[in-house]
């Protein structure tokens, strides 16, 4: 598919913070105001997308004073409140009402009355659109859901692996027949109640919740399987017979059949395995997952796989016997349709389901139908921004299929120009029909696709550009009254030269954009060049001093919310490991190398005055706008290396380290440092005979692990002088990982959160090594290494 929608995931565990005084503490009287009391209320759901009901507090208490909280909503069509009777302490239920048409914004407020004064605090949520079961499945298969989006599916057990235990949890992998009855979902590494696991069987109703994975088959991972007590069991799981009415290399249909129990007919055998691969003795596994045979179905390679999670070694060996019987012939096979690296495969469940078949007869109608499916796939999405879609030309799929296109009905949003479908942005919904005709000789077939444009609701904002980064795709703009926002211009509409001319710092702009947010940061998406007017040059606004606000705030996220994207200054702040501290109060400090690659490197316990932007990633942070925006007040006397080992990769894409000296690619002076990378036992996916060297992104060096514990490593050698100590900022990509660091005794256990490790060498050294020794594929991410030289 061409376009993926970004879906904001929110974990909806209720979180509200307030202080309850002891019931017997009546000696104090609250000295604050009603506004102070209501300000104690904080909701995790505020400014987030919500997809289920949540709970809010019904009282707030401080220093022996307790008052009620009343909740009201300005959009009762999307959100209503009701008091939960009989609860202690009192709470309210926030009930959401989803629309099938669109997401809804609901602003609501808490009201507190104290000493005859009523104070309020406003909150805001975006109520997720209601997704029908069949749409939920399509979103999974067709790529609307991105990696790690949390989704829930109901359905029936279609097949399941043996029970396994991981970190004390009982787990099973399963194929789930979805409640929409349109397809299946593959789920793996799913926790299941041990008692339910003992009794669960094919056809049982279940509810699965997990994170979407887009690797290979669309699937869910790292979640849970529970019994659906409201559901009823299925006597039989339906099977899809894929014959001449289905062409496997039609990617849309392939996606919608993924994870189904299918029968493939007329597959021409191209390769048969010689044996079942032996197990690893140390793991005592019955066998490794094995490709039993491979075949060709109308130009598409099909693999038949024996998966150790679903069948026994004896079953796999019986399947191999049947596979050898169809060597040099055509075969039919039944199993679960899956994919690996985008290539279809059948996960075998019964060795008897490999049988000889006849040859596929591909007639003109089948050829045309396949071409029409591919042509329709290019334009089958709902459009949300301008586009020029190159339509499938004559003969792309089959040399003798002629394709023609015509628009049915009139719509200002769509036009056919020189073999392209031109889509225009509208502020109201619009639709049309695209009629595609395929012809071979006298055989002619048509297919009609409904085209639609989702309306964009735009808001207008006038201000001066305070920060811009084409590489980051971000612009901050501030109005005369101090209000600010972040712009996300479409790079297809604003290529780099046009971007620099339009969004240069100091330009005053009038913009119209689509409201959006990401991880709490409000922003405007700009889809059309006509929505940006350059008024001229203007002096930058004076930076707003947030020093006192940080010092005195009891809820910094709340207090800085009105200042999102604003140009600010914080004075005499002490740097404390990615945070700035003022009199014991802290705010995150974040240097985005795509915005400010030459920013001054702050020293631990150094004192600085910093001018930057109030950025936001789940909580507020300051991002300096330039190196000279950091003024050094004082720094501890240290002898630093000439550079910090920090990946600043300027090619704008991920790559790998190379053999030889990598110092320059890591922003180190190759005349003073030699950085060498070792692959260990990690193999290159494209060429297993080669070692896969550490990866390099825009901000990190990534050391890949290996089952042998001999993973990637990186060695830094000083060509001048000796090193007395290093400070390493490091984490695991997910879960936990192990690393060894020269000078550190034993192995270092890493989590998915960055940790800083200081290592002082007993005797100065000329080099040090960091190595991934995890017995798995978990990566070690290295963000910083500060190098200190011996005096």
Coordinates of N, CA, C and O in Angstrom, one line a residue, residues 93-215:
X93 N -16.8 8.3 36.4 CA -16.5 7.5 35.2 C -16.6 8.5 34.0 O -17.6 9.2 33.8
X94 N -15.5 8.5 33.2 CA -15.5 9.2 31.9 C -15.8 8.2 30.8 O -15.0 7.3 30.5
X95 N -17.0 8.4 30.2 CA -17.5 7.4 29.2 C -17.4 8.0 27.9 O -17.9 9.1 27.6
X96 N -16.6 7.3 27.0 CA -16.4 7.8 25.6 C -17.5 7.2 24.7 O -18.0 6.2 24.9
X97 N -17.8 8.0 23.6 CA -18.8 7.6 22.6 C -18.2 7.8 21.3 O -18.0 8.9 20.8
X98 N -17.8 6.7 20.7 CA -17.0 6.7 19.4 C -18.0 7.0 18.2 O -19.1 6.5 18.2
X99 N -17.4 7.7 17.2 CA -18.1 7.9 16.0 C -17.5 7.0 14.9 O -16.2 6.8 14.9
X100 N -18.3 6.4 14.0 CA -17.7 5.6 12.9 C -17.1 6.5 11.9 O -16.3 6.0 11.1
X101 N -17.4 7.8 11.8 CA -17.0 8.6 10.7 C -15.6 9.3 11.0 O -14.8 9.4 10.1
X102 N -15.4 9.7 12.3 CA -14.2 10.5 12.5 C -13.8 10.5 14.0 O -14.7 10.2 14.8
X103 N -12.6 10.9 14.3 CA -12.2 11.1 15.6 C -12.9 12.4 16.1 O -13.1 13.3 15.3
X104 N -13.1 12.5 17.4 CA -13.8 13.7 18.0 C -12.9 14.3 19.1 O -12.3 13.6 19.8
X105 N -12.9 15.6 19.1 CA -12.2 16.4 20.2 C -13.2 16.7 21.3 O -14.3 17.1 21.0
X106 N -12.8 16.4 22.5 CA -13.7 16.7 23.7 C -12.9 17.5 24.7 O -11.8 17.0 25.2
X107 N -13.3 18.7 25.0 CA -12.7 19.5 26.1 C -13.6 19.4 27.3 O -14.8 19.5 27.2
X108 N -13.0 19.1 28.5 CA -13.8 18.9 29.7 C -13.0 19.6 30.8 O -11.8 19.9 30.7
X109 N -13.7 19.8 31.9 CA -13.1 20.5 33.0 C -13.5 19.9 34.4 O -14.5 19.3 34.5
X110 N -12.5 20.1 35.3 CA -12.8 19.8 36.7 C -13.1 21.1 37.4 O -12.4 22.1 37.2
X111 N -14.1 21.1 38.3 CA -14.5 22.3 39.1 C -14.4 21.9 40.5 O -14.8 20.9 41.0
X112 N -13.7 22.9 41.3 CA -13.5 22.7 42.7 C -14.0 24.0 43.4 O -13.6 25.1 43.0
X113 N -14.8 23.9 44.4 CA -15.2 25.1 45.2 C -14.7 25.0 46.6 O -14.8 24.0 47.3
X114 N -14.0 26.1 47.0 CA -13.3 26.1 48.3 C -13.4 27.6 48.8 O -13.1 28.5 48.2
X115 N -14.0 27.7 50.0 CA -14.2 29.0 50.7 C -15.0 29.9 49.7 O -14.7 31.1 49.5
X116 N -16.1 29.3 49.1 CA -17.0 30.0 48.3 C -16.4 30.5 47.0 O -17.0 31.3 46.2
X117 N -15.2 30.0 46.6 CA -14.6 30.4 45.4 C -14.5 29.1 44.5 O -14.0 28.1 45.0
X118 N -15.0 29.2 43.3 CA -14.9 28.0 42.4 C -13.8 28.2 41.4 O -13.7 29.3 40.7
X119 N -12.9 27.2 41.3 CA -11.8 27.3 40.3 C -12.0 26.0 39.4 O -12.5 25.0 39.8
X120 N -11.5 26.2 38.2 CA -11.6 25.1 37.2 C -10.2 24.8 36.6 O -9.3 25.6 36.6
X121 N -10.1 23.6 36.0 CA -8.9 23.2 35.2 C -9.4 22.5 34.0 O -10.2 21.5 34.1
X122 N -8.9 22.8 32.8 CA -9.4 22.2 31.6 C -8.5 21.1 31.2 O -7.3 21.1 31.4
X123 N -9.1 20.1 30.5 CA -8.4 19.0 29.9 C -9.0 18.7 28.5 O -10.0 19.3 28.2
X124 N -8.3 18.0 27.8 CA -8.7 17.8 26.4 C -8.2 16.4 25.9 O -7.1 15.9 26.2
X125 N -9.1 15.7 25.2 CA -8.8 14.4 24.7 C -9.3 14.3 23.2 O -10.2 15.0 22.9
X126 N -8.7 13.4 22.5 CA -9.2 13.0 21.2 C -9.8 11.6 21.3 O -9.1 10.7 21.6
X127 N -11.1 11.5 21.0 CA -11.8 10.2 21.2 C -11.6 9.5 19.8 O -12.0 10.0 18.8
X128 N -11.0 8.3 19.9 CA -10.8 7.5 18.7 C -12.0 7.1 18.0 O -13.1 7.0 18.6
X129 N -11.9 7.0 16.7 CA -13.0 6.6 15.9 C -13.3 5.1 16.1 O -12.5 4.3 16.4
X130 N -14.6 4.8 16.1 CA -15.0 3.4 16.2 C -14.6 2.6 15.0 O -14.8 3.0 13.9
X131 N -13.9 1.5 15.2 CA -13.4 0.7 14.1 C -14.2 -0.6 14.1 O -14.2 -1.4 15.1
X132 N -14.9 -0.9 13.1 CA -15.7 -2.1 13.0 C -14.7 -3.3 12.9 O -13.6 -3.2 12.5
X133 N -15.2 -4.5 13.3 CA -14.3 -5.7 13.3 C -13.7 -6.0 12.0 O -12.5 -6.2 11.9
X134 N -14.4 -5.9 10.9 CA -13.8 -6.1 9.6 C -12.8 -5.0 9.2 O -11.8 -5.3 8.6
X135 N -13.0 -3.8 9.7 CA -12.1 -2.7 9.4 C -10.8 -2.9 10.2 O -9.7 -2.6 9.8
X136 N -11.0 -3.4 11.4 CA -9.9 -3.7 12.3 C -8.9 -4.6 11.7 O -7.7 -4.5 11.6
X137 N -9.5 -5.7 11.1 CA -8.6 -6.7 10.4 C -7.9 -6.1 9.2 O -6.8 -6.4 8.9
X138 N -8.7 -5.3 8.4 CA -8.1 -4.7 7.2 C -6.9 -3.8 7.6 O -5.9 -3.7 7.0
X139 N -7.1 -3.0 8.7 CA -6.1 -2.1 9.2 C -4.8 -2.9 9.5 O -3.7 -2.4 9.3
X140 N -5.0 -4.1 10.1 CA -3.8 -4.9 10.4 C -3.1 -5.4 9.2 O -1.9 -5.3 9.0
X141 N -3.9 -5.9 8.3 CA -3.3 -6.5 7.1 C -2.7 -5.5 6.1 O -1.7 -5.8 5.5
X142 N -3.3 -4.4 6.0 CA -3.0 -3.5 4.9 C -2.0 -2.4 5.4 O -1.8 -1.4 4.6
X143 N -1.5 -2.5 6.6 CA -0.5 -1.5 7.0 C -0.9 -0.2 7.6 O -0.1 0.7 7.7
X144 N -2.2 -0.1 7.9 CA -2.7 1.1 8.6 C -2.1 1.2 10.0 O -1.7 2.3 10.4
X145 N -2.1 0.1 10.7 CA -1.5 0.1 12.0 C 0.1 0.0 11.8 O 0.5 -0.9 11.1
X146 N 0.8 0.7 12.6 CA 2.2 0.7 12.5 C 2.8 -0.2 13.6 O 2.1 -0.6 14.5
X147 N 4.1 -0.4 13.6 CA 4.8 -1.2 14.6 C 4.4 -0.7 16.0 O 4.4 0.6 16.2
X148 N 4.2 -1.6 16.9 CA 3.9 -1.3 18.3 C 2.6 -0.6 18.6 O 2.4 -0.2 19.8
X149 N 1.7 -0.5 17.6 CA 0.4 0.0 17.9 C -0.3 -1.1 18.7 O -0.3 -2.3 18.3
X150 N -1.0 -0.8 19.8 CA -1.6 -1.8 20.6 C -3.0 -2.0 20.1 O -3.8 -1.1 20.0
X151 N -3.3 -3.2 19.7 CA -4.6 -3.6 19.2 C -5.2 -4.8 19.9 O -4.5 -5.6 20.5
X152 N -6.6 -4.9 19.8 CA -7.3 -6.0 20.4 C -8.2 -6.7 19.4 O -8.9 -6.0 18.6
X153 N -8.1 -8.0 19.4 CA -8.9 -8.8 18.4 C -9.7 -9.8 19.2 O -9.1 -10.4 20.2
X154 N -10.9 -10.1 18.8 CA -11.7 -11.2 19.3 C -11.8 -12.3 18.2 O -11.9 -11.9 17.0
X155 N -11.9 -13.5 18.6 CA -12.1 -14.6 17.6 C -12.0 -15.9 18.2 O -12.3 -16.1 19.4
X156 N -11.5 -16.9 17.4 CA -11.5 -18.3 17.8 C -10.1 -18.9 17.5 O -9.5 -18.5 16.5
X157 N -9.7 -19.8 18.4 CA -8.4 -20.5 18.2 C -8.5 -21.3 17.0 O -9.3 -22.2 16.9
X158 N -7.6 -21.0 16.0 CA -7.5 -21.8 14.8 C -6.4 -22.9 14.8 O -6.5 -24.0 14.2
X159 N -5.3 -22.5 15.4 CA -4.2 -23.5 15.6 C -3.3 -22.9 16.7 O -3.3 -21.7 16.9
X160 N -2.6 -23.7 17.4 CA -1.8 -23.2 18.5 C -0.5 -24.0 18.7 O -0.5 -25.2 18.4
X161 N 0.5 -23.4 19.2 CA 1.8 -24.0 19.5 C 1.7 -24.8 20.8 O 0.7 -24.6 21.5
X162 N 2.7 -25.5 21.1 CA 2.9 -26.1 22.4 C 3.1 -25.0 23.4 O 3.5 -23.9 23.1
X163 N 2.8 -25.3 24.6 CA 2.9 -24.4 25.7 C 4.4 -24.2 26.0 O 5.2 -25.1 25.9
X164 N 4.8 -22.9 26.3 CA 6.2 -22.6 26.6 C 6.2 -21.7 27.9 O 5.2 -21.1 28.2
X165 N 7.3 -21.6 28.5 CA 7.5 -20.7 29.6 C 8.6 -19.7 29.4 O 9.7 -20.1 28.9
X166 N 8.3 -18.4 29.6 CA 9.4 -17.4 29.4 C 9.3 -16.4 30.6 O 8.2 -15.8 30.9
X167 N 10.4 -16.3 31.3 CA 10.5 -15.5 32.5 C 9.3 -15.7 33.5 O 8.7 -14.8 34.0
X168 N 9.0 -17.0 33.6 CA 8.0 -17.4 34.6 C 6.5 -17.3 34.1 O 5.6 -17.7 34.7
X169 N 6.3 -16.8 32.8 CA 5.0 -16.7 32.3 C 4.7 -17.8 31.3 O 5.6 -18.2 30.5
X170 N 3.5 -18.3 31.4 CA 3.1 -19.3 30.4 C 2.7 -18.6 29.1 O 2.0 -17.6 29.1
X171 N 3.2 -19.2 28.0 CA 3.0 -18.5 26.7 C 2.6 -19.5 25.6 O 2.9 -20.7 25.7
X172 N 1.8 -19.0 24.7 CA 1.5 -19.8 23.5 C 1.5 -18.9 22.3 O 1.2 -17.7 22.4
X173 N 1.8 -19.4 21.1 CA 1.6 -18.8 19.8 C 0.3 -19.4 19.2 O 0.0 -20.5 19.4
X174 N -0.4 -18.5 18.5 CA -1.7 -19.0 17.9 C -2.0 -18.3 16.6 O -1.5 -17.3 16.3
X175 N -2.8 -19.0 15.8 CA -3.5 -18.4 14.7 C -5.0 -18.2 15.2 O -5.6 -19.1 15.7
X176 N -5.5 -17.0 15.1 CA -6.8 -16.6 15.6 C -7.7 -16.3 14.4 O -7.4 -15.5 13.6
X177 N -8.8 -17.0 14.3 CA -9.9 -16.7 13.3 C -10.6 -15.5 13.9 O -11.3 -15.6 14.9
X178 N -10.6 -14.3 13.2 CA -11.1 -13.1 13.7 C -12.6 -13.1 13.7 O -13.3 -13.7 12.9
X179 N -13.2 -12.3 14.7 CA -14.6 -12.2 14.9 C -15.4 -11.7 13.6 O -16.5 -12.0 13.4
X180 N -14.7 -11.0 12.7 CA -15.3 -10.5 11.5 C -15.5 -11.6 10.5 O -16.3 -11.4 9.6
X181 N -14.9 -12.8 10.7 CA -15.0 -13.9 9.9 C -14.4 -13.6 8.5 O -14.8 -14.3 7.5
X182 N -13.6 -12.6 8.4 CA -13.0 -12.3 7.1 C -11.5 -12.8 7.0 O -11.0 -12.8 5.9
X183 N -10.9 -13.1 8.1 CA -9.5 -13.5 8.0 C -9.0 -13.9 9.4 O -9.8 -14.1 10.3
X184 N -7.7 -14.1 9.4 CA -7.0 -14.6 10.6 C -5.9 -13.7 11.1 O -5.4 -12.8 10.3
X185 N -5.5 -13.8 12.3 CA -4.4 -13.1 12.9 C -3.4 -14.0 13.5 O -3.8 -15.0 14.2
X186 N -2.1 -13.8 13.3 CA -1.1 -14.6 13.9 C -0.6 -13.9 15.1 O -0.3 -12.7 15.1
X187 N -0.6 -14.6 16.3 CA -0.1 -13.9 17.5 C 1.0 -14.8 18.1 O 0.9 -16.0 18.1
X188 N 2.0 -14.1 18.6 CA 3.1 -14.9 19.2 C 3.7 -14.1 20.5 O 3.5 -13.0 20.7
X189 N 4.4 -15.0 21.3 CA 4.9 -14.5 22.6 C 3.8 -13.9 23.4 O 3.9 -12.7 23.9
X190 N 2.7 -14.6 23.5 CA 1.5 -14.1 24.2 C 1.3 -14.9 25.5 O 1.3 -16.1 25.6
X191 N 1.2 -14.1 26.6 CA 0.9 -14.7 27.9 C -0.5 -15.3 27.9 O -1.4 -14.7 27.4
X192 N -0.6 -16.4 28.6 CA -1.9 -17.0 28.8 C -2.0 -17.6 30.2 O -1.0 -18.1 30.7
X193 N -3.2 -17.5 30.8 CA -3.4 -18.0 32.1 C -3.1 -19.5 32.1 O -3.5 -20.3 31.3
X194 N -2.2 -20.0 33.1 CA -1.8 -21.4 33.1 C -2.9 -22.4 33.1 O -2.9 -23.4 32.4
X195 N -4.0 -22.1 33.8 CA -5.1 -23.0 33.9 C -5.9 -23.0 32.6 O -6.3 -24.1 32.1
X196 N -6.1 -21.8 32.0 CA -6.8 -21.8 30.7 C -5.9 -22.5 29.6 O -6.5 -23.2 28.7
X197 N -4.6 -22.4 29.7 CA -3.7 -23.0 28.7 C -3.9 -24.5 28.8 O -3.7 -25.2 27.7
X198 N -4.2 -25.1 29.9 CA -4.3 -26.5 30.0 C -5.6 -27.0 29.3 O -5.6 -28.2 28.9
X199 N -6.6 -26.2 29.2 CA -7.9 -26.6 28.7 C -8.2 -26.1 27.3 O -9.1 -26.6 26.6
X200 N -7.5 -25.1 26.8 CA -7.8 -24.4 25.6 C -7.7 -25.4 24.4 O -6.8 -26.2 24.4
X201 N -8.6 -25.2 23.4 CA -8.6 -26.1 22.3 C -9.1 -25.4 21.0 O -9.6 -24.2 21.1
X202 N -8.9 -26.0 19.9 CA -9.3 -25.4 18.6 C -10.8 -25.0 18.6 O -11.6 -25.9 19.1
X203 N -11.1 -23.8 18.2 CA -12.5 -23.4 18.2 C -12.9 -22.6 19.4 O -14.0 -22.0 19.4
X204 N -12.1 -22.5 20.5 CA -12.5 -21.8 21.7 C -12.4 -20.3 21.4 O -11.5 -19.8 20.7
X205 N -13.4 -19.5 21.9 CA -13.4 -18.1 21.7 C -12.4 -17.4 22.6 O -12.3 -17.8 23.8
X206 N -11.6 -16.5 22.1 CA -10.6 -15.8 22.9 C -10.5 -14.3 22.5 O -11.1 -13.9 21.5
X207 N -9.9 -13.6 23.4 CA -9.6 -12.2 23.1 C -8.1 -12.0 23.2 O -7.4 -12.5 24.2
X208 N -7.5 -11.4 22.2 CA -6.0 -11.3 22.2 C -5.7 -9.8 22.1 O -6.3 -9.0 21.3
X209 N -4.8 -9.3 22.9 CA -4.3 -7.9 22.9 C -2.8 -7.9 22.8 O -2.1 -8.7 23.5
X210 N -2.2 -7.2 21.9 CA -0.8 -7.1 21.7 C -0.4 -6.0 20.9 O -1.2 -5.1 20.4
X211 N 0.9 -5.9 20.6 CA 1.5 -4.8 19.8 C 1.6 -5.4 18.3 O 2.1 -6.5 18.1
X212 N 1.3 -4.5 17.4 CA 1.3 -4.9 16.0 C 2.8 -5.0 15.6 O 3.6 -4.2 15.9
X213 N 3.1 -6.0 14.8 CA 4.4 -6.2 14.2 C 4.2 -6.3 12.7 O 3.4 -7.0 12.2
X214 N 5.1 -5.6 12.0 CA 5.0 -5.6 10.5 C 6.1 -6.4 9.9 O 6.4 -6.3 8.7
X215 N 6.7 -7.3 10.7 CA 7.8 -8.1 10.2 C 7.2 -9.4 9.6 O 6.6 -10.2 10.3

